[in-house]
PDB file of C-alpha atoms in Angstrom:
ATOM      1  CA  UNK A   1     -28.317-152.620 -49.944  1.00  0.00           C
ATOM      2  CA  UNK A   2     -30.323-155.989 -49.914  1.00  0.00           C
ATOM      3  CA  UNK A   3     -34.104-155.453 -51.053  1.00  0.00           C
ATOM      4  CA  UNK A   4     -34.790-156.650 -47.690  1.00  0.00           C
ATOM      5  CA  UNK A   5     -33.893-153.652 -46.295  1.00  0.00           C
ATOM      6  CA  UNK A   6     -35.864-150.984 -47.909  1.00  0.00           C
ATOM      7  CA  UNK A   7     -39.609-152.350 -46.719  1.00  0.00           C
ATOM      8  CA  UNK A   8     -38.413-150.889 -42.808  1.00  0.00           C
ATOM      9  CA  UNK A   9     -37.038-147.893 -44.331  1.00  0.00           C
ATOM     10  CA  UNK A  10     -39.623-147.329 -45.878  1.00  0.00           C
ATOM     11  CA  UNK A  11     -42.364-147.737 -43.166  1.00  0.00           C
ATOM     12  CA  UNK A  12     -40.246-146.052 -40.746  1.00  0.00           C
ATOM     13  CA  UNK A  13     -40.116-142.810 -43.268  1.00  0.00           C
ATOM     14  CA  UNK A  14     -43.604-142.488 -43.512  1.00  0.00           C
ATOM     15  CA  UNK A  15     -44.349-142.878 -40.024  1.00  0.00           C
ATOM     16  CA  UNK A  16     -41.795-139.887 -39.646  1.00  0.00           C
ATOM     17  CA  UNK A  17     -43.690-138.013 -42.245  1.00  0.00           C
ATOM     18  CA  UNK A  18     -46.854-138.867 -40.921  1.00  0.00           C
ATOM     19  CA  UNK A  19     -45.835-137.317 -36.826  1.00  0.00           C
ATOM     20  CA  UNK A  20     -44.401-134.597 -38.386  1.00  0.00           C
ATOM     21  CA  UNK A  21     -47.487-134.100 -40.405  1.00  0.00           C
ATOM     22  CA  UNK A  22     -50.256-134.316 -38.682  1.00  0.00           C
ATOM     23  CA  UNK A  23     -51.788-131.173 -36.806  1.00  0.00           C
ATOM     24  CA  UNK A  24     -50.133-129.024 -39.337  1.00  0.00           C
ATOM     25  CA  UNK A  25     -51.843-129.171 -42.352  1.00  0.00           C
ATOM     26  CA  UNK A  26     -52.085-125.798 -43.227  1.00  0.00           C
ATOM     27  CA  UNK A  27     -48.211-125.238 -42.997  1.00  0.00           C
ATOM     28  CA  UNK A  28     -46.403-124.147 -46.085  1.00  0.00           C
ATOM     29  CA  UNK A  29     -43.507-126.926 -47.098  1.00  0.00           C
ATOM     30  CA  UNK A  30     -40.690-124.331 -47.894  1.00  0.00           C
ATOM     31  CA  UNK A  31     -38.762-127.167 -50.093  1.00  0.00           C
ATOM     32  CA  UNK A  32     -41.901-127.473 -52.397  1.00  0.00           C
ATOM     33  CA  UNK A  33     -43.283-123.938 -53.347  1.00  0.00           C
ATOM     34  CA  UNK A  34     -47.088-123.699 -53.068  1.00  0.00           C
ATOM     35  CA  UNK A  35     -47.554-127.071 -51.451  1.00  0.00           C
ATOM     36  CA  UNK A  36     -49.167-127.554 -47.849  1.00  0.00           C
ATOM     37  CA  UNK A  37     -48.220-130.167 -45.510  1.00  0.00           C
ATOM     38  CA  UNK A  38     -51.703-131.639 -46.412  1.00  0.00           C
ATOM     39  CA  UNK A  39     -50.772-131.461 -50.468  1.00  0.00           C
ATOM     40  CA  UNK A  40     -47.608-133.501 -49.553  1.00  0.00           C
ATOM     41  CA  UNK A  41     -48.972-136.452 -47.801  1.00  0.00           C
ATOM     42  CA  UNK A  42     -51.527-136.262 -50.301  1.00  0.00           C
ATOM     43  CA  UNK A  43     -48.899-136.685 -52.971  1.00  0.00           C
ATOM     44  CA  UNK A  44     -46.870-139.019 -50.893  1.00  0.00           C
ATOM     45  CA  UNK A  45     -49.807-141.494 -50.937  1.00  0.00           C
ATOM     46  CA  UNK A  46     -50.782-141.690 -54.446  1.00  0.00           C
ATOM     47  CA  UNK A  47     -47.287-142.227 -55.452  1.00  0.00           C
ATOM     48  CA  UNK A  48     -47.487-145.245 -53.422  1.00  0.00           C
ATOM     49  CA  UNK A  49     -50.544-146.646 -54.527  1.00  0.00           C
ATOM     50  CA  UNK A  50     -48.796-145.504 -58.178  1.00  0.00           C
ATOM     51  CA  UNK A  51     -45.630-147.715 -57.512  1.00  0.00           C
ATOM     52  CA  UNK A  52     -48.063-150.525 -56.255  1.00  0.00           C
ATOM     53  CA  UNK A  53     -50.291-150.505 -59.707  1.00  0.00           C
ATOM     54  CA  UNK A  54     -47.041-151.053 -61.647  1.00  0.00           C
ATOM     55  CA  UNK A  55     -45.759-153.788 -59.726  1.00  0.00           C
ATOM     56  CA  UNK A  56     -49.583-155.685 -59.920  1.00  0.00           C
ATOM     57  CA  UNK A  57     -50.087-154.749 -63.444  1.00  0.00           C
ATOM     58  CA  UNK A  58     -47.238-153.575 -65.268  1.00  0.00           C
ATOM     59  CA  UNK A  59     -48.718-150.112 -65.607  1.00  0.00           C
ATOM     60  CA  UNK A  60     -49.825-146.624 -64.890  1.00  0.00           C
ATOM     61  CA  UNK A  61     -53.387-147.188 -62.663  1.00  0.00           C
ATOM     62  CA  UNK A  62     -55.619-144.501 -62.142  1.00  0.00           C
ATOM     63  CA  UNK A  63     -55.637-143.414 -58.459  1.00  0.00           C
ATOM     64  CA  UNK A  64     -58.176-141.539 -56.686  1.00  0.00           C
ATOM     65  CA  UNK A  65     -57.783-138.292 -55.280  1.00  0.00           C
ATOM     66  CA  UNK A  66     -56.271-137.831 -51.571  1.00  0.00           C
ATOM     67  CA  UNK A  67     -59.236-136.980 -49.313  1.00  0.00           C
ATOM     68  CA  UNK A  68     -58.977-133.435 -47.546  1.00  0.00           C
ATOM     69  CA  UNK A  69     -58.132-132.626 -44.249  1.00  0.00           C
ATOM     70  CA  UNK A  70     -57.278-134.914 -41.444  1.00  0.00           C
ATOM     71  CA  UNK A  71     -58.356-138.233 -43.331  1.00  0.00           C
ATOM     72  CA  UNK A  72     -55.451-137.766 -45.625  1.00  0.00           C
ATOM     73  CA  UNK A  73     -53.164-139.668 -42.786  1.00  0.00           C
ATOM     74  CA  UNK A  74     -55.031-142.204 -42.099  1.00  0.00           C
ATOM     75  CA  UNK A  75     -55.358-142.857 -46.456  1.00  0.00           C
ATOM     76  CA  UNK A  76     -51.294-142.253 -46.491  1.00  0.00           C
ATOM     77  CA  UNK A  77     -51.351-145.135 -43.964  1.00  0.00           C
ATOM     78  CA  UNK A  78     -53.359-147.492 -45.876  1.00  0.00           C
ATOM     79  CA  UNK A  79     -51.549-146.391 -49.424  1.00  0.00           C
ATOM     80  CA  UNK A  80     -48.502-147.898 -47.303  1.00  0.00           C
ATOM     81  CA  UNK A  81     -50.084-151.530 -47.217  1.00  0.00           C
ATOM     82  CA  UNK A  82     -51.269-151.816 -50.530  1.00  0.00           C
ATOM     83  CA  UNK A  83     -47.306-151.005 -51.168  1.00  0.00           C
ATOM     84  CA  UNK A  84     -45.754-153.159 -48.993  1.00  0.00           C
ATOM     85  CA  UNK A  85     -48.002-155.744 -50.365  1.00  0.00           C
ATOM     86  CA  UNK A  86     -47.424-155.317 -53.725  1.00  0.00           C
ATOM     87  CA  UNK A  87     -43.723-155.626 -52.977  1.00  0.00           C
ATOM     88  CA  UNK A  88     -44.125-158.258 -50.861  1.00  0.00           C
ATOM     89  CA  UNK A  89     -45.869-160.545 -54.087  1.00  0.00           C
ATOM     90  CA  UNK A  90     -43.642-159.581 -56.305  1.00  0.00           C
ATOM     91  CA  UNK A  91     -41.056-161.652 -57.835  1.00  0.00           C
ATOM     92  CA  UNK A  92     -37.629-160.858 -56.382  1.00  0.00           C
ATOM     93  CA  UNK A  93     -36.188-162.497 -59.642  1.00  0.00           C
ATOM     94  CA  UNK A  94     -38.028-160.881 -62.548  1.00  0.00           C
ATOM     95  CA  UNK A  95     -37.318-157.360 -63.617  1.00  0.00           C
ATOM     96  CA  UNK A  96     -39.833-154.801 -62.762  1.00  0.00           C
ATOM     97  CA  UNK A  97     -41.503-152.697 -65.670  1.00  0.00           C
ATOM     98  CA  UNK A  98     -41.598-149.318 -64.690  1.00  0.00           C
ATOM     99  CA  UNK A  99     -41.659-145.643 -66.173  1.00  0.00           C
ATOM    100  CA  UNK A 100     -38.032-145.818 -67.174  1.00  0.00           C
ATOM    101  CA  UNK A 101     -38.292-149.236 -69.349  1.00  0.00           C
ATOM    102  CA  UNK A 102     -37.391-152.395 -67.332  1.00  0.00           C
ATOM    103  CA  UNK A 103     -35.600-152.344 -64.390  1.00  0.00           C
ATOM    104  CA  UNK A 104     -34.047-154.685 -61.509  1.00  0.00           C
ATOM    105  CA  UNK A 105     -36.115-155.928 -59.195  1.00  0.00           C
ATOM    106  CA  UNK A 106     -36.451-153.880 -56.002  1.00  0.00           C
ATOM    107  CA  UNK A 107     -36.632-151.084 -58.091  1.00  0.00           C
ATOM    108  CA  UNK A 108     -39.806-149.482 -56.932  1.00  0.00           C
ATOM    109  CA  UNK A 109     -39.395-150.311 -53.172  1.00  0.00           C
ATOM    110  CA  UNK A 110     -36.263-148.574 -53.623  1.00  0.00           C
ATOM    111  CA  UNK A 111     -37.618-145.548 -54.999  1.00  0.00           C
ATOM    112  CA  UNK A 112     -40.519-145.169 -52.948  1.00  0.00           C
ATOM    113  CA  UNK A 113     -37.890-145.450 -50.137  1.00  0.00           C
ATOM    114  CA  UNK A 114     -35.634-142.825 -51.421  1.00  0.00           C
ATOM    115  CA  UNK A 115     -39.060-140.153 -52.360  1.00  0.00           C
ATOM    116  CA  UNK A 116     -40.452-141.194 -49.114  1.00  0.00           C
ATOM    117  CA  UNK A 117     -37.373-140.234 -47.444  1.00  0.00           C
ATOM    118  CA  UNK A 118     -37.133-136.729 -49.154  1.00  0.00           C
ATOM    119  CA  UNK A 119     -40.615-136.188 -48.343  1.00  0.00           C
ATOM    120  CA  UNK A 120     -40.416-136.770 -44.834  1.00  0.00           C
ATOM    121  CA  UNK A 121     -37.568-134.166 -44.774  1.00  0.00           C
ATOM    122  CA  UNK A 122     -39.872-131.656 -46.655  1.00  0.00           C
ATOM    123  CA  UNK A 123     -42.518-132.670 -43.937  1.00  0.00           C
ATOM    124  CA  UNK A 124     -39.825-132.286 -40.943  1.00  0.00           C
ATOM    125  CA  UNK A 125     -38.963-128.510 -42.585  1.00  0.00           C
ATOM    126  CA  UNK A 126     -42.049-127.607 -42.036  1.00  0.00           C
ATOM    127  CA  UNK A 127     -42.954-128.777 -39.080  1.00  0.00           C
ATOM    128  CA  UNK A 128     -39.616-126.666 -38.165  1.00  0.00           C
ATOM    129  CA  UNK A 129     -38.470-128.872 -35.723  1.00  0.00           C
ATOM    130  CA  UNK A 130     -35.425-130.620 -36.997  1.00  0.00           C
ATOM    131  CA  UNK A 131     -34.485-133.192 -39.416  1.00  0.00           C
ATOM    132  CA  UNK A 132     -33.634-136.521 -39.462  1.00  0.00           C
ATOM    133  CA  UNK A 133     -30.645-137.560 -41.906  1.00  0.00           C
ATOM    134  CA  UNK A 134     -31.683-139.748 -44.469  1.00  0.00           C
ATOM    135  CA  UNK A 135     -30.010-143.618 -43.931  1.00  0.00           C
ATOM    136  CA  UNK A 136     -26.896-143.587 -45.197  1.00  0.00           C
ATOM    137  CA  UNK A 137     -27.110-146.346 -47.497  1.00  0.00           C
ATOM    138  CA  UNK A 138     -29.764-145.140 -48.514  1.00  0.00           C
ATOM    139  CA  UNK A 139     -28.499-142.082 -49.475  1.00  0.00           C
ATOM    140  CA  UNK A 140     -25.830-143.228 -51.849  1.00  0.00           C
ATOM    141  CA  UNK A 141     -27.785-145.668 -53.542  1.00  0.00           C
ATOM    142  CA  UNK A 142     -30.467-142.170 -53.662  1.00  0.00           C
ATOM    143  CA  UNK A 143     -27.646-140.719 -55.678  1.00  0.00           C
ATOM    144  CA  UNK A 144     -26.811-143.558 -58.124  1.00  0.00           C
ATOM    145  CA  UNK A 145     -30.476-143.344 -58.567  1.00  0.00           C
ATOM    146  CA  UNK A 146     -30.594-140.283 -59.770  1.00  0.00           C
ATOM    147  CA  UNK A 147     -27.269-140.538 -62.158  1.00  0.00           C
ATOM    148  CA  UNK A 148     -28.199-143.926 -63.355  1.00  0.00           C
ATOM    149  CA  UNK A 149     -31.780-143.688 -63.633  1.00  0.00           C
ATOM    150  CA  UNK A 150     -33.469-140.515 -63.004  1.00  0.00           C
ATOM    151  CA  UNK A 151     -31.572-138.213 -64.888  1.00  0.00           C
ATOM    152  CA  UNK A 152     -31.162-140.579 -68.548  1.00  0.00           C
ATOM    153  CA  UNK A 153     -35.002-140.960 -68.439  1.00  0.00           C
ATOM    154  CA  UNK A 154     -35.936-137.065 -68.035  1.00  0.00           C
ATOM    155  CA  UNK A 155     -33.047-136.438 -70.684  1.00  0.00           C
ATOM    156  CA  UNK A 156     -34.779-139.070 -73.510  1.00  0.00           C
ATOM    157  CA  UNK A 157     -37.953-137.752 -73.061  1.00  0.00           C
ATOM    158  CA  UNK A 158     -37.371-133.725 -72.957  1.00  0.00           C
ATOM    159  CA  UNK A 159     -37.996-133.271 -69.387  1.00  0.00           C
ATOM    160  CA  UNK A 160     -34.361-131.833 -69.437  1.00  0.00           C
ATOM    161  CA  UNK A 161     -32.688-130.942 -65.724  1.00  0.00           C
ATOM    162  CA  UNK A 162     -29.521-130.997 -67.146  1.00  0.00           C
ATOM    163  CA  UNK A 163     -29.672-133.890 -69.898  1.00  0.00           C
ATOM    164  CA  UNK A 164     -29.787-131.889 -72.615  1.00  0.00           C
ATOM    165  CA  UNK A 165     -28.268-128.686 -73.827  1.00  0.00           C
ATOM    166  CA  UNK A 166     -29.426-126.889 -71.339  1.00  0.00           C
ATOM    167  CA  UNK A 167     -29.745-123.082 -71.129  1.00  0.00           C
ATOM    168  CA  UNK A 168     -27.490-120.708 -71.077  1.00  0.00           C
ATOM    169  CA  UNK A 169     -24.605-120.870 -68.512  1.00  0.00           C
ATOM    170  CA  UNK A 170     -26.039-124.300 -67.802  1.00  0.00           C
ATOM    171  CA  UNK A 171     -23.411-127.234 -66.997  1.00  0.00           C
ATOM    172  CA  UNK A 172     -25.374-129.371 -69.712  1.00  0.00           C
ATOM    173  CA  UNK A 173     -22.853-130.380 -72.169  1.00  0.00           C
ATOM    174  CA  UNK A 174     -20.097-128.347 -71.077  1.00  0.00           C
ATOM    175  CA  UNK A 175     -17.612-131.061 -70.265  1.00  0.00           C
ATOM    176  CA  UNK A 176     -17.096-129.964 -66.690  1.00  0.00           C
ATOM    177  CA  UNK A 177     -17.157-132.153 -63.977  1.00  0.00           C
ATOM    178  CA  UNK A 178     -18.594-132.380 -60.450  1.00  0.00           C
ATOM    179  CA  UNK A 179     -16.813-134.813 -57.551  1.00  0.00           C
ATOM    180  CA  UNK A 180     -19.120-136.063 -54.625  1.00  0.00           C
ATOM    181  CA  UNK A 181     -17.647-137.377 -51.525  1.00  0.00           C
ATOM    182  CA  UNK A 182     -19.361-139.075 -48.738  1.00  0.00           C
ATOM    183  CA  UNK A 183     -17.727-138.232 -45.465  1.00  0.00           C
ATOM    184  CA  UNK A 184     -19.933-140.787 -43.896  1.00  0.00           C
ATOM    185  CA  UNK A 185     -16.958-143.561 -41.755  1.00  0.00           C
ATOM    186  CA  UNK A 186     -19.285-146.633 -42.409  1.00  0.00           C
ATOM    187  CA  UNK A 187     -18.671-146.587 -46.148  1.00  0.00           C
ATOM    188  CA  UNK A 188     -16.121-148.402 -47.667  1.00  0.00           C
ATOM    189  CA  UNK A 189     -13.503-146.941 -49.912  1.00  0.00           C
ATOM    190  CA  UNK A 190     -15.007-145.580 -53.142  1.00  0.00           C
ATOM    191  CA  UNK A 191     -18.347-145.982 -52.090  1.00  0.00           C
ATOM    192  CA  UNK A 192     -19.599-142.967 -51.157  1.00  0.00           C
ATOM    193  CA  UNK A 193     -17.734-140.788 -54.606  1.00  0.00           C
ATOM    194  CA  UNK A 194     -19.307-139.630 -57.756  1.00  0.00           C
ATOM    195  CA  UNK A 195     -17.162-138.140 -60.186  1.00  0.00           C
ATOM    196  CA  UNK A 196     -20.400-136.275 -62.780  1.00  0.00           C
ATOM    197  CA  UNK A 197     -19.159-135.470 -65.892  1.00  0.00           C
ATOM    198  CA  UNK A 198     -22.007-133.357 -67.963  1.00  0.00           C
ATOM    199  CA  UNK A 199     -21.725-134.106 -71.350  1.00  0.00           C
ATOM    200  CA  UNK A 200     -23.735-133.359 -74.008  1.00  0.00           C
ATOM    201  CA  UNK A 201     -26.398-136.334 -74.485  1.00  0.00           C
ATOM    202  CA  UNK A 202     -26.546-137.313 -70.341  1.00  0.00           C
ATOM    203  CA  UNK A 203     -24.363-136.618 -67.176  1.00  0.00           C
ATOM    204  CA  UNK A 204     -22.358-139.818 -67.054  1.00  0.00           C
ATOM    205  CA  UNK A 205     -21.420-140.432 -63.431  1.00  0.00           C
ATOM    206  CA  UNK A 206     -18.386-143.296 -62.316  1.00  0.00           C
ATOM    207  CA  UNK A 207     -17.533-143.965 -58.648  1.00  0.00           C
ATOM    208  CA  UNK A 208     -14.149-143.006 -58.331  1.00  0.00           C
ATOM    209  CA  UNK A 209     -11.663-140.533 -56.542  1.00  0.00           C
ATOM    210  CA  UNK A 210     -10.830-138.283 -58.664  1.00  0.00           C
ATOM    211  CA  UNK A 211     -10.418-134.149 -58.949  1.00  0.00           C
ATOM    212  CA  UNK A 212     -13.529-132.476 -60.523  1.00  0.00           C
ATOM    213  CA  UNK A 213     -13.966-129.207 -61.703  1.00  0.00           C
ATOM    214  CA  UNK A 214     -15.839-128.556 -58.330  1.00  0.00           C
ATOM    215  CA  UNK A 215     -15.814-130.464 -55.209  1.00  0.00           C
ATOM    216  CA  UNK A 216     -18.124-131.358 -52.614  1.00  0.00           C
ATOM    217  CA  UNK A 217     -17.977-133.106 -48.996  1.00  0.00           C
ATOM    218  CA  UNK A 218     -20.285-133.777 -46.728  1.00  0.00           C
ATOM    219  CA  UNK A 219     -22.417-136.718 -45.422  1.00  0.00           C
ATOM    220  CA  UNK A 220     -24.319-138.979 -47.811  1.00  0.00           C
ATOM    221  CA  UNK A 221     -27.665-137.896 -46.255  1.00  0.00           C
ATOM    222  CA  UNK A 222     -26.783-134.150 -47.449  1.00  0.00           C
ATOM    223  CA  UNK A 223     -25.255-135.108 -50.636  1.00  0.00           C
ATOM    224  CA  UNK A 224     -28.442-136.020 -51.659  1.00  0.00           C
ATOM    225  CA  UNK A 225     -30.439-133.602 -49.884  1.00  0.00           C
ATOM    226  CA  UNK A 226     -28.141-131.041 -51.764  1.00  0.00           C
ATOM    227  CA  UNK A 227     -28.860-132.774 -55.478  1.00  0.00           C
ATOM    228  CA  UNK A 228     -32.572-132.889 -54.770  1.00  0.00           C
ATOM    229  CA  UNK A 229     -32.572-128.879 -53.502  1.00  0.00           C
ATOM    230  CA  UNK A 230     -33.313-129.048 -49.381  1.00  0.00           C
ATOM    231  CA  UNK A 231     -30.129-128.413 -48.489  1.00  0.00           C
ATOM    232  CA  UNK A 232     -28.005-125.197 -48.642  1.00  0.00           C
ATOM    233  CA  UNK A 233     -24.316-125.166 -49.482  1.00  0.00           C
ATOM    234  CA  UNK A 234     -23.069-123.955 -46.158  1.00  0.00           C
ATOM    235  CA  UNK A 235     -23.176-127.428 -45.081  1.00  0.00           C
ATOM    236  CA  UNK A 236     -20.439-128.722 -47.230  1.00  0.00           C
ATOM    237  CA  UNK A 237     -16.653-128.287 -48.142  1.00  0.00           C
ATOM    238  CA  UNK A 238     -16.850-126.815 -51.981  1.00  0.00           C
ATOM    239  CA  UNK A 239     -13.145-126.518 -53.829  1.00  0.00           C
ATOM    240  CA  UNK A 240     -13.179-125.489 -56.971  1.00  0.00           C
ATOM    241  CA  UNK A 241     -15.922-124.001 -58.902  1.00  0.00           C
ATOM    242  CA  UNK A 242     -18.953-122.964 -56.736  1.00  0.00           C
ATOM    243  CA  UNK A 243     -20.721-121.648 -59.974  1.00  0.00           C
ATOM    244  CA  UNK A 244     -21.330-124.948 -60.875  1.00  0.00           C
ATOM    245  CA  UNK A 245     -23.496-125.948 -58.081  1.00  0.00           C
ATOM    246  CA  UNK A 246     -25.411-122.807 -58.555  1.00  0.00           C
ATOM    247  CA  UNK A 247     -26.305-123.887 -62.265  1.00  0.00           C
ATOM    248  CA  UNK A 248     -27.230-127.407 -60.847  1.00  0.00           C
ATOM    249  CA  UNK A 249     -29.389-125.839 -58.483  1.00  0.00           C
ATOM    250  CA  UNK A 250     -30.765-123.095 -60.692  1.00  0.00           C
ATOM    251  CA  UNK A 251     -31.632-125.742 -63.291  1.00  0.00           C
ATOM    252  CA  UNK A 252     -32.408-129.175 -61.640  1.00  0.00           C
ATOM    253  CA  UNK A 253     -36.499-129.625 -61.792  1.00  0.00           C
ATOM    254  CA  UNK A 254     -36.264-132.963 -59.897  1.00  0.00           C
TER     255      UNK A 254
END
């Protein structure tokens, strides 16, 4: 995806978040135990202002507590534009510093896109109204994010889901393998399959076609909606070994 693309993404995530939101407060998010709809935005907005200190400074800032009640959207709203400027003066051709070491540029408008995005889902499920599915390209690059990124950085510095040896009857460092496949038509060949393997140091993920030791189909948007934990497994085609998943989703803490 050009880096382009993920400022409207963005913006047009939060403003989903934000109408599903607002006038329900009080609601328990069912995706994020013991969170309110108001504890959400609240969260959604310092992690922007947090992605916006490291692109000015290189660094962790300190950000100020989310004010309470109805304020809260108005403060997610202005958390936005010190983001999208921030991204907008950075340098497209220098790496970004960030929590995982250096990374490419676009990195943090990516993955404030991507949270954003999963956020705005947690908001929709409460609201109980419906979601939206999360862009497609999006999605994928949501799940090389988490492979390729994510994951590797939790796994060097303890944090664990699933880097390390994990517990017992945990996939970590079993050898077994996990194949994703993206039903979505608008991807290209390839594109939208993961084939995990979860060895002992680190899953190691490659996109290729190729039989796992479980298998799952579905659209890109619940792929990742499935890896993150807001989605259930009716949604999907599963071959192979089910049990898997259920470690992956008894396990993950992402």
């Amino acid at each position: 995806m050009d880096r382009a693309s993920y400022p409207a993404l963005l913006r047009a995530d939060t403003e989903r978040l934000l109408a599903a939101g607002e006038g329900r407060l009080d609601r328990p998010v069912p995706t994020c135990p013991r969170w309110s709809v108001e504890r959400l935005l609240g969260h959604v907005g310092r992690v922007h202002r947090n992605a916006a200190g490291w692109l000015r400074t290189g660094g962790r800032s300190e950000i100020p507590p989310a004010p309470a009640g109805a304020a809260v959207v108005a403060w997610v709203r202005d958390g936005l534009e010190e983001l999208t400027e921030a991204v907008q003066s950075a340098d497209p051709h220098v790496d970004e510093q960030t929590f995982a070491g250096p990374q490419p540029a676009s990195f943090w408008v990516r993955r404030m896109a991507v949270e954003t995005a999963l956020h705005r889902i947690d908001a929709e499920l409460a609201a109980g109204e419906g979601t939206t599915p999360v862009d497609t390209a999006l999605a994928v690059e949501g799940i090389d994010e988490l492979f390729g990124v994510l994951l590797p950085f939790r796994a060097l510095g303890g944090a664990g889901a699933l880097g390390g040896a994990g517990s017992a009857g945990s996939p970590a460092g079993s050898g077994k393998t996990m194949h994703l496949h993206a039903t979505d038509p608008a991807l290209a060949a390839g594109e939208g399959e993961w084939l995990i393997t979860f060895d002992a140091d680190e899953p190691s993920v490659v996109h290729s076609h190729a039989e796992g030791d479980v298998a799952v189909r579905g659209p890109a948007s619940d792929l990742l909606l499935l890896l993150w934990n807001r989605a259930s497994l009716d949604r999907f085609d599963v071959f192979g070994d089910a049990a898997l998943l259920t470690c992956w989703r008894d396990e993950v803490t992402i």
